Coordinates of C-alpha atoms in Angstrom, one line a residue:
M1 CA -26.2 -100.0 246.8
I2 CA -22.5 -101.5 246.8
N3 CA -21.5 -104.8 244.1
I4 CA -18.4 -107.0 245.7
G5 CA -16.2 -109.5 244.2
I6 CA -15.0 -111.8 246.5
I7 CA -11.8 -113.1 245.4
G8 CA -11.0 -116.1 247.4
V9 CA -14.1 -118.3 248.2
G10 CA -12.4 -120.4 251.1
L11 CA -13.8 -120.9 254.5
V12 CA -13.2 -116.9 254.6
G13 CA -14.3 -116.2 251.7
S14 CA -17.4 -118.3 251.1
E15 CA -18.3 -117.6 254.7
L16 CA -18.4 -113.5 254.2
F17 CA -20.9 -114.4 251.0
S18 CA -22.8 -117.0 253.6
Q19 CA -22.4 -113.6 256.3
I20 CA -24.2 -111.6 253.6
L21 CA -27.0 -113.2 252.4
K22 CA -28.5 -114.4 255.5
S23 CA -28.1 -110.8 257.0
S24 CA -30.6 -107.7 256.1
Y25 CA -28.0 -106.2 254.1
K26 CA -28.4 -109.0 251.5
N27 CA -30.1 -106.4 248.9
I28 CA -28.1 -103.9 249.6
L29 CA -24.4 -105.2 249.0
R30 CA -24.6 -107.1 246.7
V31 CA -22.4 -110.7 245.8
V32 CA -22.0 -110.1 241.9
A33 CA -18.1 -111.2 241.5
L34 CA -17.2 -114.8 243.3
S35 CA -13.7 -116.1 242.3
S36 CA -11.7 -119.2 244.1
S37 CA -7.9 -119.4 242.1
E38 CA -9.0 -121.3 238.9
K39 CA -12.2 -120.2 238.0
M40 CA -14.8 -117.3 238.4
L41 CA -18.3 -116.2 238.4
L42 CA -19.9 -113.2 237.2
S43 CA -23.6 -112.2 236.5
D44 CA -24.8 -109.9 234.7
S45 CA -25.0 -107.1 232.9
E46 CA -27.6 -106.2 235.8
Y47 CA -25.9 -106.9 238.3
K48 CA -27.4 -109.1 240.2
P49 CA -26.5 -110.4 243.2
L50 CA -25.7 -114.3 242.4
V51 CA -27.4 -116.7 244.4
V52 CA -25.7 -120.1 245.9
D53 CA -27.3 -122.8 247.9
L54 CA -25.9 -121.9 250.9
S55 CA -26.1 -125.8 251.2
K56 CA -23.9 -126.2 249.5
D57 CA -20.0 -125.8 248.8
I58 CA -19.6 -122.2 247.3
R59 CA -15.9 -123.4 246.0
S60 CA -16.6 -125.9 244.3
Y61 CA -20.1 -124.4 242.8
V62 CA -17.6 -121.2 241.6
I63 CA -15.2 -123.6 239.8
Q64 CA -18.5 -125.8 238.2
Q65 CA -20.4 -122.9 237.2
G66 CA -17.3 -120.5 236.6
V67 CA -15.3 -120.0 233.7
P68 CA -11.4 -119.8 233.9
V69 CA -9.5 -116.7 236.0
N70 CA -8.7 -113.8 234.3
I71 CA -8.2 -111.1 237.5
D72 CA -8.5 -108.4 234.7
E73 CA -12.0 -109.2 233.2
F74 CA -12.5 -109.7 237.1
E75 CA -11.6 -105.8 237.9
N76 CA -13.1 -104.8 234.7
Y77 CA -16.8 -106.1 235.6
L78 CA -16.4 -104.4 239.6
V79 CA -15.0 -100.9 237.2
N80 CA -17.8 -100.9 234.9
S81 CA -20.7 -100.8 237.4
K82 CA -22.8 -98.1 237.8
Q83 CA -22.8 -97.9 241.6
H84 CA -19.2 -98.3 243.6
S85 CA -17.9 -101.5 243.0
V86 CA -15.7 -103.7 246.2
I87 CA -13.6 -105.6 245.9
I88 CA -11.9 -108.3 249.0
D89 CA -9.1 -110.4 248.3
C90 CA -9.5 -113.5 251.1
T91 CA -6.5 -115.0 249.8
A92 CA -2.9 -114.6 251.5
S93 CA -1.6 -113.7 247.9
E94 CA 1.5 -111.9 247.8
N95 CA 1.1 -110.9 244.1
I96 CA -2.7 -110.2 244.2
A97 CA -1.4 -107.3 247.4
Q98 CA 0.6 -106.3 244.5
L99 CA -3.2 -105.3 242.0
Y100 CA -4.3 -103.2 244.8
P101 CA -3.4 -100.1 243.9
S102 CA -4.6 -100.5 240.2
W103 CA -7.6 -101.7 241.7
L104 CA -8.1 -98.1 243.4
R105 CA -7.1 -96.4 240.6
S106 CA -10.1 -97.5 238.7
G107 CA -11.8 -96.7 241.6
L108 CA -12.2 -99.7 243.0
S109 CA -12.2 -99.9 246.9
V110 CA -10.3 -102.5 248.9
V111 CA -11.2 -104.9 251.9
T112 CA -9.1 -107.8 253.0
P113 CA -7.4 -109.8 255.5
N114 CA -4.8 -110.6 253.5
K115 CA -1.6 -108.8 255.7
K116 CA 0.6 -109.5 252.6
G117 CA -0.2 -105.6 251.9
F118 CA 0.3 -103.7 254.9
A119 CA 2.7 -105.8 256.6
G120 CA 5.5 -105.9 253.6
S121 CA 6.6 -103.9 251.0
I122 CA 7.2 -100.1 252.7
D123 CA 6.6 -99.0 249.0
L124 CA 2.6 -100.9 248.6
F125 CA 2.0 -100.0 251.7
K126 CA 2.9 -96.1 250.9
E127 CA 1.6 -96.8 247.3
I128 CA -1.7 -98.7 249.1
R129 CA -2.8 -95.6 252.0
E130 CA -1.7 -92.9 249.0
L131 CA -3.9 -93.9 246.7
A132 CA -6.4 -94.9 248.9
V133 CA -9.3 -91.7 250.8
N134 CA -8.1 -92.7 254.1
T135 CA -10.1 -93.1 257.3
N136 CA -9.7 -89.6 258.9
K137 CA -10.6 -87.7 255.3
E138 CA -14.6 -87.1 253.3
I139 CA -14.6 -88.6 250.3
N140 CA -16.1 -85.5 247.9
N141 CA -18.1 -88.2 244.9
T142 CA -18.9 -92.1 244.5
N143 CA -15.7 -93.5 243.3
A144 CA -13.6 -92.2 245.4
P145 CA -11.4 -95.4 246.6
L146 CA -11.8 -96.9 249.6
V147 CA -9.4 -99.4 251.4
Y148 CA -10.3 -101.2 255.1
H149 CA -8.3 -104.0 256.3
E150 CA -9.2 -104.7 260.1
T151 CA -8.6 -108.2 259.8
T152 CA -5.5 -107.6 258.5
V153 CA -4.7 -107.9 262.5
G154 CA -6.7 -109.8 265.2
A155 CA -9.6 -111.0 262.6
G156 CA -12.4 -109.9 264.2
L157 CA -10.7 -107.8 266.9
P158 CA -11.4 -103.7 266.6
I159 CA -7.7 -103.6 266.6
L160 CA -6.8 -100.8 263.9
S161 CA -9.8 -98.9 264.3
T162 CA -9.1 -98.1 267.7
L163 CA -5.8 -97.2 266.5
A164 CA -7.2 -94.9 264.3
D165 CA -9.3 -93.2 266.6
L166 CA -6.8 -92.3 269.6
I167 CA -3.9 -91.2 266.2
Q168 CA -6.7 -88.8 265.1
T169 CA -8.2 -87.4 267.9
G170 CA -4.6 -86.7 268.4
D171 CA -3.7 -89.0 271.2
D172 CA 0.4 -90.0 271.6
I173 CA 0.8 -93.2 271.5
I174 CA 3.2 -94.6 273.4
R175 CA 3.8 -99.0 273.5
I176 CA 1.3 -101.2 271.7
E177 CA 1.4 -105.1 273.1
G178 CA -0.6 -108.1 271.7
I179 CA -0.1 -111.5 271.6
F180 CA -1.7 -112.5 268.5
S181 CA -0.5 -115.9 267.7
G182 CA -3.1 -118.7 269.2
C183 CA -0.2 -121.4 269.6
L184 CA 2.5 -119.5 271.6
S185 CA -0.7 -117.5 273.6
Y186 CA -2.2 -121.6 274.3
V187 CA 0.8 -122.9 275.1
F188 CA 2.0 -120.3 277.2
N189 CA -1.2 -119.8 278.9
T190 CA -0.9 -123.7 280.2
F191 CA 2.2 -124.7 280.3
C192 CA 2.9 -121.1 282.8
S193 CA 0.2 -119.8 284.6
L194 CA 0.1 -118.1 287.9
T195 CA -4.2 -119.9 288.6
N196 CA -3.2 -123.7 287.0
N197 CA -0.6 -125.0 288.8
T198 CA 0.1 -127.9 285.7
T199 CA 2.7 -130.0 285.7
Q200 CA 2.6 -131.3 282.3
T201 CA 5.8 -130.7 280.2
F202 CA 6.1 -128.4 277.7
S203 CA 6.5 -130.9 275.0
E204 CA 3.2 -132.3 276.2
V205 CA 1.7 -128.8 276.5
V206 CA 3.0 -128.5 272.3
Y207 CA 1.8 -131.4 271.6
C208 CA -2.2 -131.1 273.4
A209 CA -1.8 -127.9 271.0
K210 CA -0.7 -130.2 267.8
K211 CA -3.7 -132.2 268.5
L212 CA -6.3 -129.2 269.2
G213 CA -5.6 -127.8 265.8
Y214 CA -3.9 -124.4 267.4
T215 CA -1.0 -125.0 266.6
E216 CA 0.1 -125.2 262.1
P217 CA 0.5 -128.6 260.3
D218 CA 4.1 -128.3 261.1
P219 CA 4.9 -126.5 264.4
R220 CA 7.9 -125.6 263.5
D221 CA 6.6 -122.5 262.0
D222 CA 5.0 -121.4 265.0
L223 CA 8.3 -122.6 267.5
N224 CA 11.2 -122.4 265.5
G225 CA 10.9 -118.5 264.3
M226 CA 10.2 -119.8 260.8
D227 CA 6.9 -117.8 260.8
A228 CA 8.4 -114.7 262.0
A229 CA 6.4 -112.8 258.9
R230 CA 3.2 -113.5 260.5
K231 CA 4.4 -113.1 264.3
A232 CA 5.9 -109.8 263.1
S233 CA 2.8 -108.3 260.7
F234 CA 1.1 -106.9 263.6
V235 CA 3.8 -104.9 265.6
I236 CA 4.7 -103.9 261.9
I237 CA 1.2 -102.7 260.3
C238 CA 0.5 -101.1 263.5
G239 CA 3.3 -99.7 263.4
R240 CA 3.4 -97.9 259.9
L241 CA -0.3 -96.6 260.4
A242 CA 0.9 -94.8 263.5
N243 CA 3.4 -93.2 260.8
V244 CA 6.8 -95.8 262.2
D245 CA 8.1 -96.9 258.8
L246 CA 8.6 -100.5 260.5
E247 CA 9.8 -103.4 258.2
L248 CA 10.7 -107.0 259.2
S249 CA 14.5 -106.1 258.5
T250 CA 14.5 -103.8 261.2
L251 CA 12.8 -105.6 264.3
S252 CA 13.7 -107.6 266.9
I253 CA 12.5 -111.7 266.8
D254 CA 12.8 -114.0 269.7
N255 CA 13.0 -117.2 268.7
I256 CA 12.1 -119.7 271.5
M257 CA 13.8 -122.8 270.7
P258 CA 17.0 -123.8 272.0
Q259 CA 20.1 -123.7 269.3
G260 CA 19.7 -128.1 269.7
L261 CA 16.1 -127.7 268.1
Q262 CA 16.1 -124.5 265.5
S263 CA 17.4 -126.4 262.5
L264 CA 16.1 -129.6 262.6
P265 CA 14.8 -131.2 259.0
T266 CA 11.2 -132.2 259.7
S267 CA 8.1 -131.7 261.3
E268 CA 8.5 -135.8 262.7
E269 CA 12.2 -135.0 264.6
F270 CA 11.6 -132.1 266.1
M271 CA 8.6 -133.3 267.7
R272 CA 10.3 -136.1 269.0
K273 CA 13.5 -134.4 270.1
L274 CA 11.2 -131.5 271.5
P275 CA 10.8 -133.6 275.6
E276 CA 15.1 -133.4 275.4
Y277 CA 14.7 -129.8 275.9
D278 CA 11.9 -129.8 278.6
D279 CA 14.1 -129.3 281.7
Y280 CA 15.1 -125.9 279.8
F281 CA 11.7 -125.7 280.0
S282 CA 11.0 -125.8 283.2
N283 CA 13.4 -124.6 284.4
L284 CA 12.6 -121.2 282.6
R285 CA 9.3 -122.1 284.5
Q286 CA 10.5 -122.2 287.9
E287 CA 12.2 -119.3 287.9
V288 CA 9.6 -116.5 286.5
L289 CA 7.1 -118.5 288.9
D290 CA 8.9 -118.4 291.6
N291 CA 9.2 -114.3 290.8
N292 CA 5.2 -114.2 290.2
Q293 CA 5.8 -113.6 286.7
V294 CA 5.1 -115.6 283.8
L295 CA 6.0 -115.9 280.0
R296 CA 3.9 -114.3 277.4
Y297 CA 5.3 -114.0 273.8
I298 CA 4.7 -110.5 273.4
G299 CA 4.6 -108.3 269.9
I300 CA 5.5 -105.1 271.1
V301 CA 5.3 -101.7 269.3
D302 CA 8.0 -98.9 271.3
F303 CA 7.2 -95.3 269.8
K304 CA 9.5 -94.8 272.5
G305 CA 12.1 -96.9 272.8
G306 CA 12.7 -98.1 270.1
E307 CA 12.6 -101.6 270.8
S308 CA 10.3 -103.1 268.1
G309 CA 10.3 -106.5 267.6
V310 CA 8.2 -110.2 269.6
Q311 CA 10.2 -110.9 272.7
L312 CA 9.3 -113.5 274.7
I313 CA 8.7 -112.0 278.2
K314 CA 8.8 -111.8 281.7
C315 CA 5.4 -110.5 282.9
P316 CA 4.8 -109.2 286.7
A317 CA 1.4 -110.8 287.9
S318 CA 0.0 -107.3 288.0
H319 CA 0.3 -107.8 283.6
P320 CA -3.1 -108.0 281.4
F321 CA -1.4 -110.4 280.3
A322 CA -0.8 -113.0 282.9
S323 CA -4.1 -113.8 283.3
L324 CA -5.0 -115.0 279.7
K325 CA -6.7 -118.4 278.3
G326 CA -6.9 -120.3 275.8
G327 CA -5.8 -119.3 272.7
D328 CA -7.6 -115.9 272.9
N329 CA -5.5 -112.3 271.6
I330 CA -5.1 -109.7 273.2
I331 CA -3.3 -106.4 272.5
R332 CA -3.1 -103.3 275.3
F333 CA -2.1 -99.3 274.0
T334 CA -0.5 -97.4 276.5
T335 CA -1.2 -93.4 275.4
K336 CA -0.6 -90.1 277.3
R337 CA -4.5 -90.4 277.9
F338 CA -5.1 -93.5 278.9
P339 CA -1.5 -94.0 280.8
N340 CA -2.7 -97.4 282.5
G341 CA -3.1 -98.5 279.7
F342 CA -6.2 -100.4 278.1
T343 CA -6.9 -104.0 276.4
I344 CA -8.7 -105.8 273.9
Q345 CA -9.5 -109.5 274.2
G346 CA -10.8 -112.3 272.3
D347 CA -11.0 -115.0 270.2
G348 CA -8.5 -113.3 266.8
G349 CA -9.1 -116.3 264.9
G350 CA -11.6 -118.5 262.7
A351 CA -13.8 -118.2 259.9
A352 CA -17.0 -116.7 260.9
V353 CA -14.6 -114.0 263.9
T354 CA -12.1 -113.1 259.9
A355 CA -15.7 -112.7 257.7
Y356 CA -17.9 -110.6 260.5
G357 CA -14.9 -108.5 260.6
I358 CA -14.6 -107.9 257.1
F359 CA -18.7 -107.8 256.9
T360 CA -18.0 -104.4 259.2
D361 CA -15.6 -102.9 257.0
L362 CA -18.5 -103.7 254.5
I363 CA -20.8 -101.4 256.5
K364 CA -18.4 -98.9 257.1
I365 CA -17.9 -98.2 253.4
Q366 CA -21.7 -98.4 252.3
E367 CA -22.2 -95.9 254.8
R368 CA -19.5 -93.7 253.6
V369 CA -21.0 -93.7 250.6
N370 CA -24.1 -92.8 250.7
K371 CA -24.3 -90.1 251.8
F372 CA -24.6 -88.7 248.7

């Protein structure tokens, strides 16, 4: 059995708790601690699984029934368990990510979709990797800490586990390419397609993406280069796991917006002025379509040429990204063993998919610990 504490009971944390309670693992993966940003709820001294009415809002329940948050107390409660314990960080907090080394030193395993510990400070990343028992090593006692963070790239898609398999079996990775912005995937798949000759202007496609919920509340965060760290995070994480010390400051990141749109003070003004640049984007589209190409905004980890970054690329019709539809995430690995590359594609976002990815990481920890 494994005792679990979940920090962050928003959409993903609540969905994860619900998935565990509805599964056959509910008495094996025992959720004994929950925390919102305000309150926490701990089980008893016997570490009995928490039971919550799933028809009610879990975060509200924790706030109503819990006590003020004390992360040290939350950690100590799990450390004092006789069973192996895991903290799941479902926040996007850099301050929480900074606590991972302390948790690992205490023997706690960590599972998280939080990118901050893996795409932020290189020193923090290296400390986490040094303290954790990496997935290519055997653990020799039930208190050895493990770290799994599959969902930091592509949510529930098996991307980091595939990368780990390639590395551990000695393959030579040449290039990793991916699209991990649901907004930019939808925008360019709709605006520039070889199979769907849309007459929509760029601003109309962006407006539809906003209406459908693909964009951030402020679309500039997706389109104007203001959220470069998030767009580059998959490049940084994949590169680091393959032993390339990438940092945001060393990456080339294209701002796809014309200069006149890059410094507008408000979202409203940005959306109002965007149609003025429809001709600019229409000309880009026509240029690539005339050459049997499409536009795609792609993250690249280049292991041979050293040109890692996030770039607006002209993809030929033969490229697998050219036929991408909707807001799917996609990644392509090119290696010595797979010189023609292979792709992983699917829904890379949403609470249910992300919670599923965290759940599979938990099962991996349970299987490893139960070997003893």
